[in-house]
Amino acid sequence: MKIFCIGRNYVDHVKELNNVIPDAPVIFMKPDTALLKDEEPFYHPAFSQDIHHEVELVIRINRVGKKIQKEFASKYYKEIGLGIDFTARDVQAQQKAKGLPWEIAKGFDGSAPIGEFISVENIKDLKNLNFSLTKNGTMVQQGNSSLMMYSFDDIIHYISQYFTLKVGDLIYTGTPAGVGKVEIGDVLEGFIEGEKMLHCEVK
Ligand code: ZN
């Protein structure tokens, strides 16, 4: 399976990192060894002093497709969940400064915790979905899918021009503002519409 991530999909987060608003979705990938399931803890890597949490809505692909037209894109996912795109911000800054790829800052082991999924049939309005992240019980990130520059369907259309989507592939759809550093001992919890979907302890 493949893990796709979308960068710079919420204007408020683009601004907090002083990045440029993209004219097409920014795509990067993580290997399957990045995935953390079933509330497995995240072991803070020694190579970074600045690991950031990025909470994101995640869709799971449920059928094979390539070059998917936007009007059919919603047929390619039936479940939505919450994940964290852990980012070694210090390493990423070095890579960006050198114009090099981000993989070591984004795709390292355990960098993609994933929580529970819910059926999209149980969601009233996918274009108006609230989600949030708490750190040690304090709210640190709040987002709403209405604020995405590229919708789930836009993203599926775009990715599938380049990559065949397969059953089980995950797409992390970008983070809102409020990203910040995690320390050993922190507990992160993610919510969709107030329902707890994800729990991740930093060890
Ligand atoms: Zn992200």
PDB file of C-alpha atoms and ligand atoms in Angstrom:
ATOM      1  CA  MET A   1       0.000   0.000   0.000  1.00  0.00           C
ATOM      2  CA  LYS A   2       0.999   3.593  -0.517  1.00  0.00           C
ATOM      3  CA  ILE A   3       0.711   6.609   1.757  1.00  0.00           C
ATOM      4  CA  PHE A   4       0.211   9.922   0.004  1.00  0.00           C
ATOM      5  CA  CYS A   5       0.346  13.233   1.837  1.00  0.00           C
ATOM      6  CA  ILE A   6      -0.766  16.647   0.717  1.00  0.00           C
ATOM      7  CA  GLY A   7       1.321  19.633   1.750  1.00  0.00           C
ATOM      8  CA  ARG A   8       0.110  23.231   2.029  1.00  0.00           C
ATOM      9  CA  ASN A   9      -3.613  22.514   1.727  1.00  0.00           C
ATOM     10  CA  TYR A  10      -4.830  24.965   4.393  1.00  0.00           C
ATOM     11  CA  VAL A  11      -4.048  28.646   3.899  1.00  0.00           C
ATOM     12  CA  ASP A  12      -3.608  29.368   7.623  1.00  0.00           C
ATOM     13  CA  HIS A  13      -0.920  26.641   7.876  1.00  0.00           C
ATOM     14  CA  VAL A  14       0.851  27.802   4.691  1.00  0.00           C
ATOM     15  CA  LYS A  15       1.084  31.251   6.273  1.00  0.00           C
ATOM     16  CA  GLU A  16       2.354  30.042   9.645  1.00  0.00           C
ATOM     17  CA  LEU A  17       5.348  28.423   7.895  1.00  0.00           C
ATOM     18  CA  ASN A  18       5.829  31.390   5.515  1.00  0.00           C
ATOM     19  CA  ASN A  19       5.348  29.116   2.522  1.00  0.00           C
ATOM     20  CA  VAL A  20       3.919  30.079  -0.865  1.00  0.00           C
ATOM     21  CA  ILE A  21       0.317  29.104  -1.694  1.00  0.00           C
ATOM     22  CA  PRO A  22       0.669  26.345  -4.318  1.00  0.00           C
ATOM     23  CA  ASP A  23      -0.961  26.443  -7.761  1.00  0.00           C
ATOM     24  CA  ALA A  24      -1.430  22.636  -7.719  1.00  0.00           C
ATOM     25  CA  PRO A  25      -1.601  20.151  -4.816  1.00  0.00           C
ATOM     26  CA  VAL A  26       1.809  19.464  -3.230  1.00  0.00           C
ATOM     27  CA  ILE A  27       2.244  15.673  -3.067  1.00  0.00           C
ATOM     28  CA  PHE A  28       4.746  13.609  -1.146  1.00  0.00           C
ATOM     29  CA  MET A  29       4.778  10.000   0.025  1.00  0.00           C
ATOM     30  CA  LYS A  30       5.676   7.964   3.072  1.00  0.00           C
ATOM     31  CA  PRO A  31       6.632   4.258   3.025  1.00  0.00           C
ATOM     32  CA  ASP A  32       4.422   1.673   4.759  1.00  0.00           C
ATOM     33  CA  THR A  33       6.989   1.452   7.595  1.00  0.00           C
ATOM     34  CA  ALA A  34       5.874   4.975   8.606  1.00  0.00           C
ATOM     35  CA  LEU A  35       2.462   3.680   9.645  1.00  0.00           C
ATOM     36  CA  LEU A  36       1.583   3.351  13.354  1.00  0.00           C
ATOM     37  CA  LYS A  37      -1.664   1.454  13.939  1.00  0.00           C
ATOM     38  CA  ASP A  38      -3.725   0.411  16.950  1.00  0.00           C
ATOM     39  CA  GLU A  39      -2.451   3.190  19.223  1.00  0.00           C
ATOM     40  CA  GLU A  40       1.153   2.014  18.964  1.00  0.00           C
ATOM     41  CA  PRO A  41       3.391   4.628  20.627  1.00  0.00           C
ATOM     42  CA  PHE A  42       5.605   6.946  18.619  1.00  0.00           C
ATOM     43  CA  TYR A  43       9.285   6.652  19.518  1.00  0.00           C
ATOM     44  CA  HIS A  44      10.897  10.073  19.197  1.00  0.00           C
ATOM     45  CA  PRO A  45      13.852   9.712  16.808  1.00  0.00           C
ATOM     46  CA  ALA A  46      17.271  10.940  17.946  1.00  0.00           C
ATOM     47  CA  PHE A  47      18.082  12.645  14.630  1.00  0.00           C
ATOM     48  CA  SER A  48      15.673  15.530  15.241  1.00  0.00           C
ATOM     49  CA  GLN A  49      15.229  18.079  18.026  1.00  0.00           C
ATOM     50  CA  ASP A  50      12.045  19.477  16.478  1.00  0.00           C
ATOM     51  CA  ILE A  51       9.423  16.848  15.634  1.00  0.00           C
ATOM     52  CA  HIS A  52       6.101  18.542  14.849  1.00  0.00           C
ATOM     53  CA  HIS A  53       2.583  17.125  14.960  1.00  0.00           C
ATOM     54  CA  GLU A  54       0.364  17.753  11.923  1.00  0.00           C
ATOM     55  CA  VAL A  55      -3.158  16.391  12.381  1.00  0.00           C
ATOM     56  CA  GLU A  56      -4.884  15.505   9.113  1.00  0.00           C
ATOM     57  CA  LEU A  57      -8.079  13.990   7.741  1.00  0.00           C
ATOM     58  CA  VAL A  58      -7.181  10.723   5.993  1.00  0.00           C
ATOM     59  CA  ILE A  59      -9.149   8.933   3.290  1.00  0.00           C
ATOM     60  CA  ARG A  60      -8.714   5.255   2.480  1.00  0.00           C
ATOM     61  CA  ILE A  61      -8.936   4.175  -1.169  1.00  0.00           C
ATOM     62  CA  ASN A  62     -11.399   1.336  -1.707  1.00  0.00           C
ATOM     63  CA  ARG A  63     -10.974   0.538  -5.419  1.00  0.00           C
ATOM     64  CA  VAL A  64      -8.303   0.576  -8.074  1.00  0.00           C
ATOM     65  CA  GLY A  65      -8.191   3.608 -10.307  1.00  0.00           C
ATOM     66  CA  LYS A  66      -6.042   5.755 -12.533  1.00  0.00           C
ATOM     67  CA  LYS A  67      -6.757   9.061 -14.285  1.00  0.00           C
ATOM     68  CA  ILE A  68      -9.945   9.423 -12.248  1.00  0.00           C
ATOM     69  CA  GLN A  69     -12.286  12.192 -13.320  1.00  0.00           C
ATOM     70  CA  LYS A  70     -13.276  14.562 -10.551  1.00  0.00           C
ATOM     71  CA  GLU A  71     -16.980  13.768 -10.863  1.00  0.00           C
ATOM     72  CA  PHE A  72     -16.280  10.073 -10.101  1.00  0.00           C
ATOM     73  CA  ALA A  73     -13.621  10.620  -7.439  1.00  0.00           C
ATOM     74  CA  SER A  74     -16.034  10.207  -4.519  1.00  0.00           C
ATOM     75  CA  LYS A  75     -16.591   6.581  -5.565  1.00  0.00           C
ATOM     76  CA  TYR A  76     -12.966   5.767  -4.668  1.00  0.00           C
ATOM     77  CA  TYR A  77     -13.202   6.219  -0.900  1.00  0.00           C
ATOM     78  CA  LYS A  78     -15.832   5.120   1.578  1.00  0.00           C
ATOM     79  CA  GLU A  79     -14.037   5.766   4.855  1.00  0.00           C
ATOM     80  CA  ILE A  80     -12.413   8.720   6.524  1.00  0.00           C
ATOM     81  CA  GLY A  81     -10.198   8.852   9.569  1.00  0.00           C
ATOM     82  CA  LEU A  82      -7.584  10.912  11.310  1.00  0.00           C
ATOM     83  CA  GLY A  83      -3.818  10.654  11.196  1.00  0.00           C
ATOM     84  CA  ILE A  84      -0.716  12.563  12.203  1.00  0.00           C
ATOM     85  CA  ASP A  85       1.933  13.531   9.673  1.00  0.00           C
ATOM     86  CA  PHE A  86       4.925  13.733  12.037  1.00  0.00           C
ATOM     87  CA  THR A  87       7.538  16.027  10.548  1.00  0.00           C
ATOM     88  CA  ALA A  88      11.156  16.584  11.577  1.00  0.00           C
ATOM     89  CA  ARG A  89      10.915  20.330  11.033  1.00  0.00           C
ATOM     90  CA  ASP A  90      14.627  20.980  11.578  1.00  0.00           C
ATOM     91  CA  VAL A  91      15.615  18.307   9.056  1.00  0.00           C
ATOM     92  CA  GLN A  92      12.955  19.524   6.624  1.00  0.00           C
ATOM     93  CA  ALA A  93      14.298  23.092   6.855  1.00  0.00           C
ATOM     94  CA  GLN A  94      17.802  21.854   6.006  1.00  0.00           C
ATOM     95  CA  GLN A  95      16.494  19.822   3.060  1.00  0.00           C
ATOM     96  CA  LYS A  96      14.414  22.725   1.770  1.00  0.00           C
ATOM     97  CA  ALA A  97      17.400  25.096   2.029  1.00  0.00           C
ATOM     98  CA  LYS A  98      19.432  22.702  -0.136  1.00  0.00           C
ATOM     99  CA  GLY A  99      16.552  22.085  -2.544  1.00  0.00           C
ATOM    100  CA  LEU A 100      16.583  18.380  -1.649  1.00  0.00           C
ATOM    101  CA  PRO A 101      13.653  15.935  -1.217  1.00  0.00           C
ATOM    102  CA  TRP A 102      11.867  15.720   2.149  1.00  0.00           C
ATOM    103  CA  GLU A 103      11.742  11.949   2.702  1.00  0.00           C
ATOM    104  CA  ILE A 104      14.073  11.816   5.705  1.00  0.00           C
ATOM    105  CA  ALA A 105      12.054  14.613   7.359  1.00  0.00           C
ATOM    106  CA  LYS A 106       8.648  13.136   6.583  1.00  0.00           C
ATOM    107  CA  GLY A 107       8.843   9.407   5.858  1.00  0.00           C
ATOM    108  CA  PHE A 108      10.838   8.048   8.778  1.00  0.00           C
ATOM    109  CA  ASP A 109       9.662   5.075  10.884  1.00  0.00           C
ATOM    110  CA  GLY A 110       6.499   5.803  12.841  1.00  0.00           C
ATOM    111  CA  SER A 111       5.883   9.151  11.174  1.00  0.00           C
ATOM    112  CA  ALA A 112       2.304   8.275  10.209  1.00  0.00           C
ATOM    113  CA  PRO A 113       0.065   7.313  13.147  1.00  0.00           C
ATOM    114  CA  ILE A 114      -3.412   6.388  11.948  1.00  0.00           C
ATOM    115  CA  GLY A 115      -6.557   6.152  14.052  1.00  0.00           C
ATOM    116  CA  GLU A 116     -10.061   4.761  13.592  1.00  0.00           C
ATOM    117  CA  PHE A 117     -12.028   5.130  10.371  1.00  0.00           C
ATOM    118  CA  ILE A 118     -15.697   5.957   9.971  1.00  0.00           C
ATOM    119  CA  SER A 119     -17.915   5.377   6.963  1.00  0.00           C
ATOM    120  CA  VAL A 120     -18.541   8.491   4.897  1.00  0.00           C
ATOM    121  CA  GLU A 121     -22.199   7.416   4.841  1.00  0.00           C
ATOM    122  CA  ASN A 122     -22.367   8.409   8.502  1.00  0.00           C
ATOM    123  CA  ILE A 123     -21.090  11.912   7.782  1.00  0.00           C
ATOM    124  CA  LYS A 124     -23.616  14.637   7.143  1.00  0.00           C
ATOM    125  CA  ASP A 125     -21.383  16.933   5.112  1.00  0.00           C
ATOM    126  CA  LEU A 126     -17.865  15.915   4.047  1.00  0.00           C
ATOM    127  CA  LYS A 127     -17.219  19.512   2.987  1.00  0.00           C
ATOM    128  CA  ASN A 128     -17.912  20.793   6.496  1.00  0.00           C
ATOM    129  CA  LEU A 129     -16.166  18.397   8.850  1.00  0.00           C
ATOM    130  CA  ASN A 130     -14.576  19.622  12.068  1.00  0.00           C
ATOM    131  CA  PHE A 131     -11.455  17.949  13.405  1.00  0.00           C
ATOM    132  CA  SER A 132      -8.951  18.746  16.100  1.00  0.00           C
ATOM    133  CA  LEU A 133      -5.900  17.620  18.019  1.00  0.00           C
ATOM    134  CA  THR A 134      -5.160  17.928  21.724  1.00  0.00           C
ATOM    135  CA  LYS A 135      -1.739  17.659  23.341  1.00  0.00           C
ATOM    136  CA  ASN A 136      -1.855  16.575  26.980  1.00  0.00           C
ATOM    137  CA  GLY A 137      -5.528  17.600  27.046  1.00  0.00           C
ATOM    138  CA  THR A 138      -5.032  21.088  25.589  1.00  0.00           C
ATOM    139  CA  MET A 139      -6.366  21.946  22.139  1.00  0.00           C
ATOM    140  CA  VAL A 140      -3.478  22.626  19.746  1.00  0.00           C
ATOM    141  CA  GLN A 141      -4.984  22.271  16.257  1.00  0.00           C
ATOM    142  CA  GLN A 142      -8.490  22.819  14.923  1.00  0.00           C
ATOM    143  CA  GLY A 143      -9.547  22.451  11.307  1.00  0.00           C
ATOM    144  CA  ASN A 144     -12.554  22.123   9.058  1.00  0.00           C
ATOM    145  CA  SER A 145     -12.589  20.403   5.668  1.00  0.00           C
ATOM    146  CA  SER A 146     -14.291  23.489   4.173  1.00  0.00           C
ATOM    147  CA  LEU A 147     -10.929  25.268   4.522  1.00  0.00           C
ATOM    148  CA  MET A 148      -9.042  22.846   2.267  1.00  0.00           C
ATOM    149  CA  MET A 149      -7.767  24.496  -0.892  1.00  0.00           C
ATOM    150  CA  TYR A 150      -8.014  21.144  -2.686  1.00  0.00           C
ATOM    151  CA  SER A 151     -10.990  18.926  -1.809  1.00  0.00           C
ATOM    152  CA  PHE A 152     -10.831  15.145  -1.388  1.00  0.00           C
ATOM    153  CA  ASP A 153     -12.119  14.776  -4.960  1.00  0.00           C
ATOM    154  CA  ASP A 154      -9.608  17.298  -6.359  1.00  0.00           C
ATOM    155  CA  ILE A 155      -6.796  15.383  -4.647  1.00  0.00           C
ATOM    156  CA  ILE A 156      -7.880  11.978  -5.965  1.00  0.00           C
ATOM    157  CA  HIS A 157      -8.219  13.403  -9.463  1.00  0.00           C
ATOM    158  CA  TYR A 158      -4.746  14.962  -9.267  1.00  0.00           C
ATOM    159  CA  ILE A 159      -2.835  12.047  -7.689  1.00  0.00           C
ATOM    160  CA  SER A 160      -4.381   9.527 -10.089  1.00  0.00           C
ATOM    161  CA  GLN A 161      -2.976  11.394 -13.091  1.00  0.00           C
ATOM    162  CA  TYR A 162       0.472  10.223 -11.925  1.00  0.00           C
ATOM    163  CA  PHE A 163      -0.061   7.183  -9.672  1.00  0.00           C
ATOM    164  CA  THR A 164      -2.462   4.246  -9.903  1.00  0.00           C
ATOM    165  CA  LEU A 165      -4.511   4.165  -6.721  1.00  0.00           C
ATOM    166  CA  LYS A 166      -4.987   0.771  -5.124  1.00  0.00           C
ATOM    167  CA  VAL A 167      -7.247  -0.615  -2.418  1.00  0.00           C
ATOM    168  CA  GLY A 168      -5.903   0.335   1.012  1.00  0.00           C
ATOM    169  CA  ASP A 169      -3.841   3.312  -0.111  1.00  0.00           C
ATOM    170  CA  LEU A 170      -4.109   6.199   2.340  1.00  0.00           C
ATOM    171  CA  ILE A 171      -4.203   9.901   1.577  1.00  0.00           C
ATOM    172  CA  TYR A 172      -3.311  12.369   4.351  1.00  0.00           C
ATOM    173  CA  THR A 173      -5.046  15.511   3.149  1.00  0.00           C
ATOM    174  CA  GLY A 174      -3.071  18.302   4.805  1.00  0.00           C
ATOM    175  CA  THR A 175      -2.888  20.053   8.139  1.00  0.00           C
ATOM    176  CA  PRO A 176      -4.464  23.256   9.457  1.00  0.00           C
ATOM    177  CA  ALA A 177      -2.548  25.829  11.525  1.00  0.00           C
ATOM    178  CA  GLY A 178      -1.257  25.092  14.997  1.00  0.00           C
ATOM    179  CA  VAL A 179       1.518  22.615  14.202  1.00  0.00           C
ATOM    180  CA  GLY A 180       4.040  22.384  17.000  1.00  0.00           C
ATOM    181  CA  LYS A 181       6.761  20.456  18.715  1.00  0.00           C
ATOM    182  CA  VAL A 182       6.226  17.196  20.596  1.00  0.00           C
ATOM    183  CA  GLU A 183       8.302  15.972  23.520  1.00  0.00           C
ATOM    184  CA  ILE A 184       8.785  12.541  25.035  1.00  0.00           C
ATOM    185  CA  GLY A 185       5.840  11.913  27.377  1.00  0.00           C
ATOM    186  CA  ASP A 186       3.310  13.926  25.360  1.00  0.00           C
ATOM    187  CA  VAL A 187      -0.079  12.374  24.634  1.00  0.00           C
ATOM    188  CA  LEU A 188      -1.812  13.395  21.423  1.00  0.00           C
ATOM    189  CA  GLU A 189      -5.509  12.777  20.837  1.00  0.00           C
ATOM    190  CA  GLY A 190      -7.434  13.470  17.646  1.00  0.00           C
ATOM    191  CA  PHE A 191     -11.149  14.108  17.195  1.00  0.00           C
ATOM    192  CA  ILE A 192     -13.611  14.290  14.311  1.00  0.00           C
ATOM    193  CA  GLU A 193     -16.761  16.230  15.224  1.00  0.00           C
ATOM    194  CA  GLY A 194     -15.852  15.758  18.884  1.00  0.00           C
ATOM    195  CA  GLU A 195     -15.536  11.943  18.588  1.00  0.00           C
ATOM    196  CA  LYS A 196     -12.173  10.550  19.640  1.00  0.00           C
ATOM    197  CA  MET A 197     -10.512   8.890  16.641  1.00  0.00           C
ATOM    198  CA  LEU A 198      -6.815   8.743  17.477  1.00  0.00           C
ATOM    199  CA  HIS A 199      -4.524   8.331  20.466  1.00  0.00           C
ATOM    200  CA  CYS A 200      -0.757   8.563  20.267  1.00  0.00           C
ATOM    201  CA  GLU A 201       1.809   8.665  23.024  1.00  0.00           C
ATOM    202  CA  VAL A 202       5.319   9.988  22.392  1.00  0.00           C
ATOM    203  CA  LYS A 203       8.012   7.766  23.960  1.00  0.00           C
TER     204      LYS A 203
HETATM  205 ZN    ZN B   1       1.178  17.264   6.607  1.00  0.00          ZN
END
